[in-house]
């Protein structure tokens, strides 16, 4: 299953946010979206998820316009993993993951044994089965993010949409979540993930989409498109890249640095 965005443009009133954005996402892709605050990353995701429909251009999945798909069918194709949030009500971790199976049920049906087994399998996949009976609101940030990934897995969608999922996590949990996401892409999921950290894209993603001024500034393999010039264009800082045994590392250059 794939996702195709062609000539997407969107404006809030008279304020254009996205202009002529085009790219595709296939199974096995881990596409990292980069860009400064206000560049349109979240707006792009809202358009894809059907929360904003007043755009020009097209967003299709396997050739089907996402604006015309029934919600249940869209949920079969796309799963959304948000930033950490505090639910209105307290749910156990297992109940939180079970919510991901809702599209598999008729409107008034309750989750049964089959759905519970799928939810537990999803928790096992992310290494969080031991948390099943814990209160979701009492978990650490990293644990919560793993549970939200498990909920998306239980939804059994082919494409995972992640809007800055590591922004509230500490360094260790950021790496754990991103490593898991890279593994899921390796298993055949298509992943679209936004981040503020170019190093995350360089280390984990298979491709990078950079947005600047609402337009595509670069699209391709991170090692090809992530240059000091692009980082400066996006974030207004000077950087250099250092080659290490673990791969290329982005290094900021502060005033007075000598290269």
Short mmCIF file of C-alpha atoms in Angstrom, two decimals:
data_model
loop_
_atom_site.label_atom_id
_atom_site.label_comp_id
_atom_site.label_asym_id
_atom_site.label_seq_id
_atom_site.Cartn_x
_atom_site.Cartn_y
_atom_site.Cartn_z
CA UNK A 1 0.00 0.00 0.00
CA UNK A 2 1.34 3.45 -0.83
CA UNK A 3 0.59 7.09 -0.18
CA UNK A 4 0.91 9.74 -2.90
CA UNK A 5 0.75 13.52 -2.41
CA UNK A 6 0.57 15.55 -5.63
CA UNK A 7 0.79 19.37 -5.85
CA UNK A 8 -0.70 19.83 -2.38
CA UNK A 9 -1.40 23.43 -1.41
CA UNK A 10 -3.23 24.72 1.66
CA UNK A 11 -3.91 28.15 3.17
CA UNK A 12 -5.48 29.39 6.38
CA UNK A 13 -7.60 32.17 4.94
CA UNK A 14 -5.25 34.38 2.95
CA UNK A 15 -2.15 32.89 4.56
CA UNK A 16 -0.61 30.13 2.41
CA UNK A 17 1.05 27.37 4.44
CA UNK A 18 1.76 24.62 1.92
CA UNK A 19 2.52 25.26 -1.74
CA UNK A 20 2.83 22.61 -4.44
CA UNK A 21 4.10 19.83 -2.16
CA UNK A 22 4.58 16.44 -3.85
CA UNK A 23 6.08 13.18 -2.61
CA UNK A 24 5.27 9.50 -2.19
CA UNK A 25 5.53 6.91 0.58
CA UNK A 26 5.79 3.17 -0.04
CA UNK A 27 5.83 0.14 2.24
CA UNK A 28 9.21 -0.10 3.94
CA UNK A 29 9.86 3.64 3.65
CA UNK A 30 10.84 5.68 6.71
CA UNK A 31 10.37 9.25 5.48
CA UNK A 32 11.43 11.92 7.95
CA UNK A 33 9.91 15.39 7.54
CA UNK A 34 12.16 18.28 8.59
CA UNK A 35 11.58 22.00 8.86
CA UNK A 36 11.42 24.87 11.35
CA UNK A 37 8.37 25.73 13.42
CA UNK A 38 5.48 27.08 11.36
CA UNK A 39 6.71 25.60 8.08
CA UNK A 40 3.62 23.43 7.63
CA UNK A 41 4.62 19.98 8.92
CA UNK A 42 1.59 19.56 11.18
CA UNK A 43 -0.70 21.06 8.53
CA UNK A 44 0.60 18.51 6.04
CA UNK A 45 -0.21 15.70 8.48
CA UNK A 46 -3.69 17.09 9.18
CA UNK A 47 -4.41 17.12 5.45
CA UNK A 48 -3.27 13.51 5.09
CA UNK A 49 -5.34 12.42 8.09
CA UNK A 50 -8.49 14.09 6.76
CA UNK A 51 -8.68 16.75 9.45
CA UNK A 52 -8.22 19.49 6.86
CA UNK A 53 -9.97 18.88 3.55
CA UNK A 54 -10.01 22.32 1.95
CA UNK A 55 -6.77 21.87 0.04
CA UNK A 56 -5.88 21.83 -3.63
CA UNK A 57 -3.97 18.97 -5.19
CA UNK A 58 -4.51 15.33 -4.26
CA UNK A 59 -3.73 12.83 -1.51
CA UNK A 60 -4.28 9.23 -2.55
CA UNK A 61 -3.71 5.76 -1.16
CA UNK A 62 -3.35 3.05 -3.78
CA UNK A 63 -5.00 5.47 -6.20
CA UNK A 64 -8.01 6.21 -3.95
CA UNK A 65 -8.66 9.81 -2.90
CA UNK A 66 -8.45 9.87 0.90
CA UNK A 67 -11.12 12.58 1.05
CA UNK A 68 -13.70 10.18 -0.35
CA UNK A 69 -12.78 7.08 1.64
CA UNK A 70 -15.09 6.05 4.52
CA UNK A 71 -13.45 6.66 7.89
CA UNK A 72 -13.24 2.96 8.68
CA UNK A 73 -11.45 2.26 5.39
CA UNK A 74 -9.06 5.15 5.95
CA UNK A 75 -8.26 3.67 9.39
CA UNK A 76 -7.42 0.40 7.68
CA UNK A 77 -4.72 2.20 5.71
CA UNK A 78 -3.39 4.92 8.02
CA UNK A 79 -2.65 4.92 11.76
CA UNK A 80 -1.80 8.12 13.64
CA UNK A 81 0.68 8.17 16.51
CA UNK A 82 0.49 11.55 18.28
CA UNK A 83 2.82 13.29 20.66
CA UNK A 84 2.38 12.23 24.26
CA UNK A 85 -0.93 13.42 25.66
CA UNK A 86 -2.91 13.02 28.87
CA UNK A 87 -6.27 11.31 28.26
CA UNK A 88 -9.42 12.71 29.82
CA UNK A 89 -10.06 9.37 31.55
CA UNK A 90 -7.68 6.83 33.01
CA UNK A 91 -7.40 3.62 31.01
CA UNK A 92 -5.18 0.62 31.45
CA UNK A 93 -2.45 0.15 28.90
CA UNK A 94 -4.29 -2.86 27.45
CA UNK A 95 -7.51 -0.85 27.05
CA UNK A 96 -5.56 1.95 25.38
CA UNK A 97 -4.13 -0.47 22.82
CA UNK A 98 -7.53 -2.14 22.35
CA UNK A 99 -8.84 1.20 21.05
CA UNK A 100 -6.71 0.54 17.98
CA UNK A 101 -8.86 -2.48 17.09
CA UNK A 102 -12.10 -0.47 16.89
CA UNK A 103 -12.15 -0.37 13.09
CA UNK A 104 -12.30 -4.17 13.03
CA UNK A 105 -15.62 -4.19 14.91
CA UNK A 106 -19.18 -3.27 14.02
CA UNK A 107 -20.28 0.10 15.48
CA UNK A 108 -21.82 -1.26 18.71
CA UNK A 109 -19.67 -4.37 19.24
CA UNK A 110 -17.31 -4.77 22.20
CA UNK A 111 -13.73 -6.00 21.80
CA UNK A 112 -13.51 -9.74 22.33
CA UNK A 113 -10.82 -12.34 22.83
CA UNK A 114 -9.44 -11.95 19.31
CA UNK A 115 -8.96 -8.20 19.76
CA UNK A 116 -7.39 -8.68 23.21
CA UNK A 117 -4.92 -11.15 21.74
CA UNK A 118 -4.01 -8.69 18.97
CA UNK A 119 -3.54 -5.94 21.56
CA UNK A 120 -1.24 -8.13 23.65
CA UNK A 121 0.72 -9.15 20.56
CA UNK A 122 1.21 -5.47 19.72
CA UNK A 123 2.43 -4.75 23.25
CA UNK A 124 4.83 -7.68 23.02
CA UNK A 125 6.12 -6.31 19.70
CA UNK A 126 7.14 -3.03 21.33
CA UNK A 127 8.46 -4.68 24.50
CA UNK A 128 5.68 -3.35 26.73
CA UNK A 129 3.59 -6.44 27.52
CA UNK A 130 4.56 -6.17 31.19
CA UNK A 131 2.72 -2.83 31.34
CA UNK A 132 -0.65 -4.22 30.20
CA UNK A 133 -2.51 -3.64 33.47
CA UNK A 134 -0.81 -0.38 34.40
CA UNK A 135 -2.62 2.97 34.29
CA UNK A 136 -1.56 4.67 31.04
CA UNK A 137 -1.46 8.11 32.71
CA UNK A 138 1.09 6.87 35.27
CA UNK A 139 3.64 5.67 32.74
CA UNK A 140 6.81 7.52 31.85
CA UNK A 141 6.88 9.50 28.62
CA UNK A 142 8.89 6.83 26.83
CA UNK A 143 6.56 4.07 27.99
CA UNK A 144 3.51 6.06 26.85
CA UNK A 145 4.99 6.53 23.40
CA UNK A 146 5.67 2.80 23.06
CA UNK A 147 2.05 2.09 24.03
CA UNK A 148 0.80 4.52 21.38
CA UNK A 149 2.95 2.74 18.80
CA UNK A 150 1.45 -0.56 19.97
CA UNK A 151 -2.05 0.90 19.53
CA UNK A 152 -1.18 1.78 15.93
CA UNK A 153 0.16 -1.74 15.33
CA UNK A 154 -3.08 -3.21 16.73
CA UNK A 155 -4.99 -1.06 14.24
CA UNK A 156 -3.31 -3.15 11.52
CA UNK A 157 -2.80 -0.21 9.16
CA UNK A 158 0.06 -0.28 6.67
CA UNK A 159 1.12 3.35 7.05
CA UNK A 160 2.12 5.01 10.34
CA UNK A 161 1.81 8.81 10.62
CA UNK A 162 3.89 10.26 13.47
CA UNK A 163 3.89 14.00 14.21
CA UNK A 164 6.97 14.80 16.35
CA UNK A 165 6.49 11.67 18.50
CA UNK A 166 9.78 12.14 20.38
CA UNK A 167 9.52 15.86 21.16
CA UNK A 168 8.65 15.31 24.84
CA UNK A 169 11.02 12.40 25.45
CA UNK A 170 14.46 12.32 27.02
CA UNK A 171 17.47 11.38 24.91
CA UNK A 172 17.41 7.68 25.70
CA UNK A 173 13.70 7.27 25.02
CA UNK A 174 13.99 9.23 21.78
CA UNK A 175 16.53 6.71 20.52
CA UNK A 176 14.52 3.70 21.71
CA UNK A 177 11.36 4.88 19.99
CA UNK A 178 13.16 5.77 16.75
CA UNK A 179 14.98 2.43 16.71
CA UNK A 180 11.61 0.68 17.07
CA UNK A 181 10.14 2.77 14.26
CA UNK A 182 13.07 1.90 11.99
CA UNK A 183 12.50 -1.79 12.75
CA UNK A 184 8.81 -1.45 11.88
CA UNK A 185 9.74 0.12 8.55
CA UNK A 186 12.07 -2.82 7.98
CA UNK A 187 9.10 -5.13 8.54
CA UNK A 188 7.15 -3.41 5.76
CA UNK A 189 5.33 -0.51 7.39
CA UNK A 190 5.42 2.85 5.63
CA UNK A 191 6.41 5.53 8.17
CA UNK A 192 5.94 9.30 7.82
CA UNK A 193 7.52 11.02 10.83
CA UNK A 194 8.20 14.69 11.54
CA UNK A 195 11.07 15.79 13.74
CA UNK A 196 12.98 18.93 14.64
CA UNK A 197 16.25 17.03 14.84
CA UNK A 198 18.18 16.53 11.56
CA UNK A 199 20.40 13.97 13.27
CA UNK A 200 17.37 11.74 13.81
CA UNK A 201 16.69 11.81 10.09
CA UNK A 202 20.33 11.13 9.29
CA UNK A 203 20.58 8.19 11.70
CA UNK A 204 17.22 6.45 11.31
CA UNK A 205 15.31 7.48 8.18
CA UNK A 206 15.55 5.95 4.71
CA UNK A 207 14.49 9.24 3.08
CA UNK A 208 14.09 12.87 4.12
CA UNK A 209 11.59 15.54 3.07
CA UNK A 210 12.67 19.07 3.98
CA UNK A 211 10.07 21.86 3.97
CA UNK A 212 10.99 25.53 3.82
CA UNK A 213 8.54 28.36 3.23
CA UNK A 214 5.77 25.82 2.70
CA UNK A 215 7.58 24.23 -0.25
CA UNK A 216 9.77 21.17 -0.73
CA UNK A 217 13.37 22.26 -0.23
CA UNK A 218 14.83 18.76 -0.58
CA UNK A 219 13.68 15.17 -0.98
CA UNK A 220 15.89 12.10 -1.06
CA UNK A 221 18.21 9.90 0.99
CA UNK A 222 19.36 11.72 4.15
CA UNK A 223 23.03 11.22 3.32
CA UNK A 224 22.44 12.86 -0.07
CA UNK A 225 20.20 15.82 0.80
CA UNK A 226 21.23 16.75 4.35
CA UNK A 227 24.00 19.25 3.71
CA UNK A 228 25.33 22.13 5.81
CA UNK A 229 23.67 24.49 3.33
CA UNK A 230 20.26 22.85 3.76
CA UNK A 231 20.48 22.85 7.57
CA UNK A 232 21.43 26.53 7.50
CA UNK A 233 18.52 27.27 5.17
CA UNK A 234 16.05 25.45 7.42
CA UNK A 235 17.23 26.50 10.87
CA UNK A 236 19.52 29.49 10.42
CA UNK A 237 22.54 27.83 12.05
CA UNK A 238 25.93 26.78 10.73
CA UNK A 239 26.87 23.12 11.00
CA UNK A 240 29.43 20.67 9.72
CA UNK A 241 29.36 16.90 9.39
CA UNK A 242 31.88 14.58 11.00
CA UNK A 243 32.42 11.00 9.89
CA UNK A 244 32.53 8.52 12.77
CA UNK A 245 32.62 4.69 12.98
CA UNK A 246 28.89 4.85 13.77
CA UNK A 247 28.10 7.06 10.77
CA UNK A 248 27.84 10.73 9.92
CA UNK A 249 27.26 13.12 12.83
CA UNK A 250 25.98 16.68 12.61
CA UNK A 251 28.08 19.16 14.59
CA UNK A 252 26.94 22.76 15.28
CA UNK A 253 29.49 25.49 14.68
CA UNK A 254 29.36 28.27 17.21
CA UNK A 255 30.87 31.75 16.84
CA UNK A 256 34.63 31.52 17.06
CA UNK A 257 34.88 27.88 16.01
CA UNK A 258 37.81 27.11 13.73
CA UNK A 259 37.45 24.36 11.13
#
